[in-house]
């Protein structure tokens, strides 16, 4: 029995060591640096910023929402509070007019006036509880658009299936939960989107289907040009490949292709436009993408944070910003979201290590 207990303790210790932040293994371009903002955020997923500088982080299986504060202004969160718990996959967080909105699969909740009540958070109020209850792709990245509406995706409840226009789409609603309407279709599961500051156009990542091989299909970076646009799923993948089951009788030319193919199974999640001034000028207007990493590929892909450089709507470069979350097919971290801070630095959440990192730049 003693050997069994010692063995289990060893296993737990090994797992804890594997899932702890290992900054010495991370690589960045010259002049960039990374530090731990907090390592006390289990299952850290989407990040949102409060008006008073609070960093809010949703979680996956932890079922919690966290509030991180850096009261000393030294780039490290000195206090981590749990402001909501017992929620179903509360991945998404979005801040508006003092209130924090949280996704919980079939519900959108709100914590009112949250930054004035971090030590005594209010009970979450239901804003809308009409979303599907399926948990397969049921977690939701959420964000408020320039139109003041909350954008909420409804992922496909499967790897590949045709549920018409009830699933695999992006919706939006008013902040009070009213006026729910469809925005775009043919989106398998977007867990990251943002609006280009100058054009106000919506860009989003989308995860490609599984079980078509190591190299097919690619995850997508998409741009919405009009309401009601269809991006192909489940009929056409990556803009040019018909699905072996649902593509019969379809034509990829009938659907909007991605702006860029991000790679097969990289699990592209959170993305934000970078508008800060701390990073080099070439990063201004670029998209930063968190790639959670593959789980079903012979050789792992993703497990990194990438920069997509743009010239207007055209991608001119796609390069790593933060890499090294896995070595020799063993992952210790999985990036889930990115969030620029007002000082131009960048936060990165890692749901495997339960941490949030801060990326900074100093001219070499």
JSON list of C-alpha atoms in Angstrom, two decimals, residues 43-214:
[
{"chain": "A", "resi": 43, "resn": "UNK", "atom": "CA", "xyz": [-7.98, 26.36, -16.67]},
{"chain": "A", "resi": 44, "resn": "UNK", "atom": "CA", "xyz": [-7.41, 30.00, -17.70]},
{"chain": "A", "resi": 45, "resn": "UNK", "atom": "CA", "xyz": [-9.25, 30.79, -20.93]},
{"chain": "A", "resi": 46, "resn": "UNK", "atom": "CA", "xyz": [-10.68, 34.07, -22.27]},
{"chain": "A", "resi": 47, "resn": "UNK", "atom": "CA", "xyz": [-9.32, 37.36, -20.92]},
{"chain": "A", "resi": 48, "resn": "UNK", "atom": "CA", "xyz": [-11.21, 40.65, -20.61]},
{"chain": "A", "resi": 49, "resn": "UNK", "atom": "CA", "xyz": [-10.11, 44.01, -19.20]},
{"chain": "A", "resi": 50, "resn": "UNK", "atom": "CA", "xyz": [-12.12, 46.10, -16.77]},
{"chain": "A", "resi": 51, "resn": "UNK", "atom": "CA", "xyz": [-12.27, 49.90, -16.88]},
{"chain": "A", "resi": 52, "resn": "UNK", "atom": "CA", "xyz": [-10.18, 50.12, -13.70]},
{"chain": "A", "resi": 53, "resn": "UNK", "atom": "CA", "xyz": [-7.49, 47.73, -14.89]},
{"chain": "A", "resi": 54, "resn": "UNK", "atom": "CA", "xyz": [-8.88, 44.48, -13.51]},
{"chain": "A", "resi": 55, "resn": "UNK", "atom": "CA", "xyz": [-7.97, 41.45, -15.61]},
{"chain": "A", "resi": 56, "resn": "UNK", "atom": "CA", "xyz": [-10.90, 39.03, -15.78]},
{"chain": "A", "resi": 57, "resn": "UNK", "atom": "CA", "xyz": [-10.31, 35.44, -16.83]},
{"chain": "A", "resi": 58, "resn": "UNK", "atom": "CA", "xyz": [-12.86, 32.73, -17.58]},
{"chain": "A", "resi": 59, "resn": "UNK", "atom": "CA", "xyz": [-12.13, 29.05, -17.12]},
{"chain": "A", "resi": 60, "resn": "UNK", "atom": "CA", "xyz": [-13.10, 25.73, -18.60]},
{"chain": "A", "resi": 61, "resn": "UNK", "atom": "CA", "xyz": [-13.55, 22.74, -16.30]},
{"chain": "A", "resi": 62, "resn": "UNK", "atom": "CA", "xyz": [-12.70, 24.81, -13.20]},
{"chain": "A", "resi": 63, "resn": "UNK", "atom": "CA", "xyz": [-16.14, 26.40, -13.53]},
{"chain": "A", "resi": 64, "resn": "UNK", "atom": "CA", "xyz": [-14.82, 29.69, -12.14]},
{"chain": "A", "resi": 65, "resn": "UNK", "atom": "CA", "xyz": [-14.31, 33.29, -13.15]},
{"chain": "A", "resi": 66, "resn": "UNK", "atom": "CA", "xyz": [-11.24, 35.06, -11.81]},
{"chain": "A", "resi": 67, "resn": "UNK", "atom": "CA", "xyz": [-10.35, 38.70, -11.19]},
{"chain": "A", "resi": 68, "resn": "UNK", "atom": "CA", "xyz": [-6.64, 39.52, -11.26]},
{"chain": "A", "resi": 69, "resn": "UNK", "atom": "CA", "xyz": [-5.30, 42.80, -9.91]},
{"chain": "A", "resi": 70, "resn": "UNK", "atom": "CA", "xyz": [-1.83, 44.29, -10.23]},
{"chain": "A", "resi": 71, "resn": "UNK", "atom": "CA", "xyz": [-2.03, 46.89, -7.48]},
{"chain": "A", "resi": 72, "resn": "UNK", "atom": "CA", "xyz": [1.73, 47.61, -7.52]},
{"chain": "A", "resi": 73, "resn": "UNK", "atom": "CA", "xyz": [1.89, 48.20, -11.25]},
{"chain": "A", "resi": 74, "resn": "UNK", "atom": "CA", "xyz": [4.88, 45.89, -11.60]},
{"chain": "A", "resi": 75, "resn": "UNK", "atom": "CA", "xyz": [3.45, 43.61, -14.26]},
{"chain": "A", "resi": 76, "resn": "UNK", "atom": "CA", "xyz": [2.44, 40.84, -11.87]},
{"chain": "A", "resi": 77, "resn": "UNK", "atom": "CA", "xyz": [-0.99, 40.14, -10.39]},
{"chain": "A", "resi": 78, "resn": "UNK", "atom": "CA", "xyz": [-0.59, 40.33, -6.62]},
{"chain": "A", "resi": 79, "resn": "UNK", "atom": "CA", "xyz": [-4.19, 39.30, -5.96]},
{"chain": "A", "resi": 80, "resn": "UNK", "atom": "CA", "xyz": [-6.36, 36.65, -7.61]},
{"chain": "A", "resi": 81, "resn": "UNK", "atom": "CA", "xyz": [-10.00, 36.50, -6.58]},
{"chain": "A", "resi": 82, "resn": "UNK", "atom": "CA", "xyz": [-12.67, 33.98, -7.56]},
{"chain": "A", "resi": 83, "resn": "UNK", "atom": "CA", "xyz": [-15.68, 36.14, -8.37]},
{"chain": "A", "resi": 84, "resn": "UNK", "atom": "CA", "xyz": [-17.97, 33.35, -9.60]},
{"chain": "A", "resi": 85, "resn": "UNK", "atom": "CA", "xyz": [-17.89, 29.57, -9.23]},
{"chain": "A", "resi": 86, "resn": "UNK", "atom": "CA", "xyz": [-19.97, 26.50, -9.93]},
{"chain": "A", "resi": 87, "resn": "UNK", "atom": "CA", "xyz": [-20.66, 27.60, -13.51]},
{"chain": "A", "resi": 88, "resn": "UNK", "atom": "CA", "xyz": [-20.78, 25.35, -16.57]},
{"chain": "A", "resi": 89, "resn": "UNK", "atom": "CA", "xyz": [-17.67, 25.90, -18.71]},
{"chain": "A", "resi": 90, "resn": "UNK", "atom": "CA", "xyz": [-17.53, 29.70, -18.15]},
{"chain": "A", "resi": 91, "resn": "UNK", "atom": "CA", "xyz": [-14.90, 30.21, -20.83]},
{"chain": "A", "resi": 92, "resn": "UNK", "atom": "CA", "xyz": [-16.09, 33.58, -22.12]},
{"chain": "A", "resi": 93, "resn": "UNK", "atom": "CA", "xyz": [-15.82, 36.95, -20.37]},
{"chain": "A", "resi": 94, "resn": "UNK", "atom": "CA", "xyz": [-16.66, 40.38, -21.78]},
{"chain": "A", "resi": 95, "resn": "UNK", "atom": "CA", "xyz": [-16.74, 43.75, -20.00]},
{"chain": "A", "resi": 96, "resn": "UNK", "atom": "CA", "xyz": [-19.12, 46.62, -20.76]},
{"chain": "A", "resi": 97, "resn": "UNK", "atom": "CA", "xyz": [-20.24, 49.68, -18.79]},
{"chain": "A", "resi": 98, "resn": "UNK", "atom": "CA", "xyz": [-18.96, 48.33, -15.48]},
{"chain": "A", "resi": 99, "resn": "UNK", "atom": "CA", "xyz": [-20.54, 44.90, -15.88]},
{"chain": "A", "resi": 100, "resn": "UNK", "atom": "CA", "xyz": [-18.87, 41.58, -16.61]},
{"chain": "A", "resi": 101, "resn": "UNK", "atom": "CA", "xyz": [-20.68, 39.19, -18.96]},
{"chain": "A", "resi": 102, "resn": "UNK", "atom": "CA", "xyz": [-19.91, 35.49, -18.70]},
{"chain": "A", "resi": 103, "resn": "UNK", "atom": "CA", "xyz": [-20.78, 32.58, -21.00]},
{"chain": "A", "resi": 104, "resn": "UNK", "atom": "CA", "xyz": [-21.96, 29.33, -19.41]},
{"chain": "A", "resi": 105, "resn": "UNK", "atom": "CA", "xyz": [-22.92, 27.04, -22.34]},
{"chain": "A", "resi": 106, "resn": "UNK", "atom": "CA", "xyz": [-26.69, 27.64, -22.56]},
{"chain": "A", "resi": 107, "resn": "UNK", "atom": "CA", "xyz": [-26.63, 30.93, -20.64]},
{"chain": "A", "resi": 108, "resn": "UNK", "atom": "CA", "xyz": [-25.12, 34.36, -20.73]},
{"chain": "A", "resi": 109, "resn": "UNK", "atom": "CA", "xyz": [-24.74, 35.76, -17.22]},
{"chain": "A", "resi": 110, "resn": "UNK", "atom": "CA", "xyz": [-23.73, 39.19, -15.91]},
{"chain": "A", "resi": 111, "resn": "UNK", "atom": "CA", "xyz": [-22.02, 40.40, -12.76]},
{"chain": "A", "resi": 112, "resn": "UNK", "atom": "CA", "xyz": [-23.11, 43.99, -12.21]},
{"chain": "A", "resi": 113, "resn": "UNK", "atom": "CA", "xyz": [-20.72, 46.78, -11.21]},
{"chain": "A", "resi": 114, "resn": "UNK", "atom": "CA", "xyz": [-18.10, 44.11, -10.63]},
{"chain": "A", "resi": 115, "resn": "UNK", "atom": "CA", "xyz": [-14.97, 46.23, -10.18]},
{"chain": "A", "resi": 116, "resn": "UNK", "atom": "CA", "xyz": [-16.52, 47.93, -7.15]},
{"chain": "A", "resi": 117, "resn": "UNK", "atom": "CA", "xyz": [-17.41, 44.56, -5.60]},
{"chain": "A", "resi": 118, "resn": "UNK", "atom": "CA", "xyz": [-14.40, 42.30, -6.19]},
{"chain": "A", "resi": 119, "resn": "UNK", "atom": "CA", "xyz": [-14.26, 41.26, -2.54]},
{"chain": "A", "resi": 120, "resn": "UNK", "atom": "CA", "xyz": [-18.01, 40.73, -2.35]},
{"chain": "A", "resi": 121, "resn": "UNK", "atom": "CA", "xyz": [-19.09, 39.86, -5.88]},
{"chain": "A", "resi": 122, "resn": "UNK", "atom": "CA", "xyz": [-22.78, 39.97, -6.81]},
{"chain": "A", "resi": 123, "resn": "UNK", "atom": "CA", "xyz": [-24.77, 36.88, -7.71]},
{"chain": "A", "resi": 124, "resn": "UNK", "atom": "CA", "xyz": [-24.63, 36.38, -11.48]},
{"chain": "A", "resi": 125, "resn": "UNK", "atom": "CA", "xyz": [-27.83, 37.46, -13.23]},
{"chain": "A", "resi": 126, "resn": "UNK", "atom": "CA", "xyz": [-29.16, 35.60, -16.26]},
{"chain": "A", "resi": 127, "resn": "UNK", "atom": "CA", "xyz": [-29.15, 37.76, -19.40]},
{"chain": "A", "resi": 128, "resn": "UNK", "atom": "CA", "xyz": [-30.18, 35.06, -21.88]},
{"chain": "A", "resi": 129, "resn": "UNK", "atom": "CA", "xyz": [-30.73, 31.33, -21.29]},
{"chain": "A", "resi": 130, "resn": "UNK", "atom": "CA", "xyz": [-31.93, 30.25, -24.73]},
{"chain": "A", "resi": 131, "resn": "UNK", "atom": "CA", "xyz": [-28.69, 28.85, -26.12]},
{"chain": "A", "resi": 132, "resn": "UNK", "atom": "CA", "xyz": [-28.25, 25.10, -26.79]},
{"chain": "A", "resi": 133, "resn": "UNK", "atom": "CA", "xyz": [-27.35, 22.88, -23.85]},
{"chain": "A", "resi": 134, "resn": "UNK", "atom": "CA", "xyz": [-24.87, 20.62, -25.68]},
{"chain": "A", "resi": 135, "resn": "UNK", "atom": "CA", "xyz": [-21.36, 20.83, -24.26]},
{"chain": "A", "resi": 136, "resn": "UNK", "atom": "CA", "xyz": [-19.63, 19.58, -27.43]},
{"chain": "A", "resi": 137, "resn": "UNK", "atom": "CA", "xyz": [-18.29, 22.92, -28.70]},
{"chain": "A", "resi": 138, "resn": "UNK", "atom": "CA", "xyz": [-20.72, 24.45, -26.23]},
{"chain": "A", "resi": 139, "resn": "UNK", "atom": "CA", "xyz": [-18.19, 26.69, -24.47]},
{"chain": "A", "resi": 140, "resn": "UNK", "atom": "CA", "xyz": [-18.23, 30.21, -25.81]},
{"chain": "A", "resi": 141, "resn": "UNK", "atom": "CA", "xyz": [-15.77, 33.02, -26.42]},
{"chain": "A", "resi": 142, "resn": "UNK", "atom": "CA", "xyz": [-17.81, 36.25, -26.25]},
{"chain": "A", "resi": 143, "resn": "UNK", "atom": "CA", "xyz": [-17.08, 39.88, -27.05]},
{"chain": "A", "resi": 144, "resn": "UNK", "atom": "CA", "xyz": [-18.85, 43.20, -27.54]},
{"chain": "A", "resi": 145, "resn": "UNK", "atom": "CA", "xyz": [-18.62, 44.66, -31.02]},
{"chain": "A", "resi": 146, "resn": "UNK", "atom": "CA", "xyz": [-18.36, 48.29, -32.13]},
{"chain": "A", "resi": 147, "resn": "UNK", "atom": "CA", "xyz": [-22.16, 48.21, -32.46]},
{"chain": "A", "resi": 148, "resn": "UNK", "atom": "CA", "xyz": [-22.50, 47.68, -28.71]},
{"chain": "A", "resi": 149, "resn": "UNK", "atom": "CA", "xyz": [-23.91, 44.19, -29.19]},
{"chain": "A", "resi": 150, "resn": "UNK", "atom": "CA", "xyz": [-22.62, 41.01, -27.54]},
{"chain": "A", "resi": 151, "resn": "UNK", "atom": "CA", "xyz": [-21.43, 38.44, -30.08]},
{"chain": "A", "resi": 152, "resn": "UNK", "atom": "CA", "xyz": [-22.02, 34.82, -29.06]},
{"chain": "A", "resi": 153, "resn": "UNK", "atom": "CA", "xyz": [-21.01, 31.76, -31.14]},
{"chain": "A", "resi": 154, "resn": "UNK", "atom": "CA", "xyz": [-22.98, 28.51, -31.27]},
{"chain": "A", "resi": 155, "resn": "UNK", "atom": "CA", "xyz": [-20.56, 25.75, -32.22]},
{"chain": "A", "resi": 156, "resn": "UNK", "atom": "CA", "xyz": [-21.43, 22.55, -34.05]},
{"chain": "A", "resi": 157, "resn": "UNK", "atom": "CA", "xyz": [-22.45, 19.90, -31.44]},
{"chain": "A", "resi": 158, "resn": "UNK", "atom": "CA", "xyz": [-20.22, 17.33, -33.16]},
{"chain": "A", "resi": 159, "resn": "UNK", "atom": "CA", "xyz": [-17.07, 16.84, -35.15]},
{"chain": "A", "resi": 160, "resn": "UNK", "atom": "CA", "xyz": [-18.98, 16.87, -38.44]},
{"chain": "A", "resi": 161, "resn": "UNK", "atom": "CA", "xyz": [-22.76, 17.06, -38.86]},
{"chain": "A", "resi": 162, "resn": "UNK", "atom": "CA", "xyz": [-25.39, 19.12, -40.61]},
{"chain": "A", "resi": 163, "resn": "UNK", "atom": "CA", "xyz": [-27.80, 20.81, -38.20]},
{"chain": "A", "resi": 164, "resn": "UNK", "atom": "CA", "xyz": [-28.93, 23.47, -40.62]},
{"chain": "A", "resi": 165, "resn": "UNK", "atom": "CA", "xyz": [-28.87, 27.00, -39.26]},
{"chain": "A", "resi": 166, "resn": "UNK", "atom": "CA", "xyz": [-29.45, 26.07, -35.61]},
{"chain": "A", "resi": 167, "resn": "UNK", "atom": "CA", "xyz": [-25.74, 25.49, -34.97]},
{"chain": "A", "resi": 168, "resn": "UNK", "atom": "CA", "xyz": [-22.30, 26.28, -36.45]},
{"chain": "A", "resi": 169, "resn": "UNK", "atom": "CA", "xyz": [-22.93, 30.01, -36.49]},
{"chain": "A", "resi": 170, "resn": "UNK", "atom": "CA", "xyz": [-22.27, 33.34, -34.85]},
{"chain": "A", "resi": 171, "resn": "UNK", "atom": "CA", "xyz": [-25.05, 35.34, -33.21]},
{"chain": "A", "resi": 172, "resn": "UNK", "atom": "CA", "xyz": [-25.34, 38.72, -31.53]},
{"chain": "A", "resi": 173, "resn": "UNK", "atom": "CA", "xyz": [-27.73, 40.33, -29.08]},
{"chain": "A", "resi": 174, "resn": "UNK", "atom": "CA", "xyz": [-28.29, 43.50, -27.13]},
{"chain": "A", "resi": 175, "resn": "UNK", "atom": "CA", "xyz": [-26.59, 43.83, -23.76]},
{"chain": "A", "resi": 176, "resn": "UNK", "atom": "CA", "xyz": [-29.90, 43.08, -22.01]},
{"chain": "A", "resi": 177, "resn": "UNK", "atom": "CA", "xyz": [-30.27, 39.79, -23.90]},
{"chain": "A", "resi": 178, "resn": "UNK", "atom": "CA", "xyz": [-32.91, 40.99, -26.32]},
{"chain": "A", "resi": 179, "resn": "UNK", "atom": "CA", "xyz": [-32.75, 41.09, -30.10]},
{"chain": "A", "resi": 180, "resn": "UNK", "atom": "CA", "xyz": [-30.85, 37.83, -30.59]},
{"chain": "A", "resi": 181, "resn": "UNK", "atom": "CA", "xyz": [-30.05, 37.41, -34.28]},
{"chain": "A", "resi": 182, "resn": "UNK", "atom": "CA", "xyz": [-27.79, 35.38, -36.55]},
{"chain": "A", "resi": 183, "resn": "UNK", "atom": "CA", "xyz": [-24.69, 37.04, -37.97]},
{"chain": "A", "resi": 184, "resn": "UNK", "atom": "CA", "xyz": [-22.88, 34.33, -39.94]},
{"chain": "A", "resi": 185, "resn": "UNK", "atom": "CA", "xyz": [-23.13, 30.62, -40.77]},
{"chain": "A", "resi": 186, "resn": "UNK", "atom": "CA", "xyz": [-20.88, 27.70, -41.64]},
{"chain": "A", "resi": 187, "resn": "UNK", "atom": "CA", "xyz": [-18.59, 28.25, -38.65]},
{"chain": "A", "resi": 188, "resn": "UNK", "atom": "CA", "xyz": [-17.68, 24.96, -36.97]},
{"chain": "A", "resi": 189, "resn": "UNK", "atom": "CA", "xyz": [-16.43, 26.50, -33.74]},
{"chain": "A", "resi": 190, "resn": "UNK", "atom": "CA", "xyz": [-14.96, 29.96, -33.32]},
{"chain": "A", "resi": 191, "resn": "UNK", "atom": "CA", "xyz": [-13.27, 30.55, -29.96]},
{"chain": "A", "resi": 192, "resn": "UNK", "atom": "CA", "xyz": [-11.75, 33.88, -30.89]},
{"chain": "A", "resi": 193, "resn": "UNK", "atom": "CA", "xyz": [-12.78, 37.03, -32.75]},
{"chain": "A", "resi": 194, "resn": "UNK", "atom": "CA", "xyz": [-12.07, 40.75, -32.84]},
{"chain": "A", "resi": 195, "resn": "UNK", "atom": "CA", "xyz": [-12.83, 43.83, -34.92]},
{"chain": "A", "resi": 196, "resn": "UNK", "atom": "CA", "xyz": [-10.23, 45.53, -37.06]},
{"chain": "A", "resi": 197, "resn": "UNK", "atom": "CA", "xyz": [-9.93, 49.02, -35.53]},
{"chain": "A", "resi": 198, "resn": "UNK", "atom": "CA", "xyz": [-9.94, 51.02, -38.77]},
{"chain": "A", "resi": 199, "resn": "UNK", "atom": "CA", "xyz": [-12.49, 49.07, -40.81]},
{"chain": "A", "resi": 200, "resn": "UNK", "atom": "CA", "xyz": [-14.62, 47.80, -37.88]},
{"chain": "A", "resi": 201, "resn": "UNK", "atom": "CA", "xyz": [-14.83, 44.48, -39.73]},
{"chain": "A", "resi": 202, "resn": "UNK", "atom": "CA", "xyz": [-15.09, 41.26, -37.75]},
{"chain": "A", "resi": 203, "resn": "UNK", "atom": "CA", "xyz": [-12.25, 38.74, -38.04]},
{"chain": "A", "resi": 204, "resn": "UNK", "atom": "CA", "xyz": [-12.39, 35.32, -36.40]},
{"chain": "A", "resi": 205, "resn": "UNK", "atom": "CA", "xyz": [-10.60, 32.01, -36.03]},
{"chain": "A", "resi": 206, "resn": "UNK", "atom": "CA", "xyz": [-12.39, 28.74, -36.78]},
{"chain": "A", "resi": 207, "resn": "UNK", "atom": "CA", "xyz": [-11.35, 25.20, -35.89]},
{"chain": "A", "resi": 208, "resn": "UNK", "atom": "CA", "xyz": [-11.30, 22.72, -38.77]},
{"chain": "A", "resi": 209, "resn": "UNK", "atom": "CA", "xyz": [-12.94, 19.30, -38.48]},
{"chain": "A", "resi": 210, "resn": "UNK", "atom": "CA", "xyz": [-11.13, 16.18, -37.26]},
{"chain": "A", "resi": 211, "resn": "UNK", "atom": "CA", "xyz": [-10.58, 12.72, -38.76]},
{"chain": "A", "resi": 212, "resn": "UNK", "atom": "CA", "xyz": [-9.50, 13.78, -42.23]},
{"chain": "A", "resi": 213, "resn": "UNK", "atom": "CA", "xyz": [-5.81, 13.12, -41.61]},
{"chain": "A", "resi": 214, "resn": "UNK", "atom": "CA", "xyz": [-2.81, 14.94, -40.18]}
]
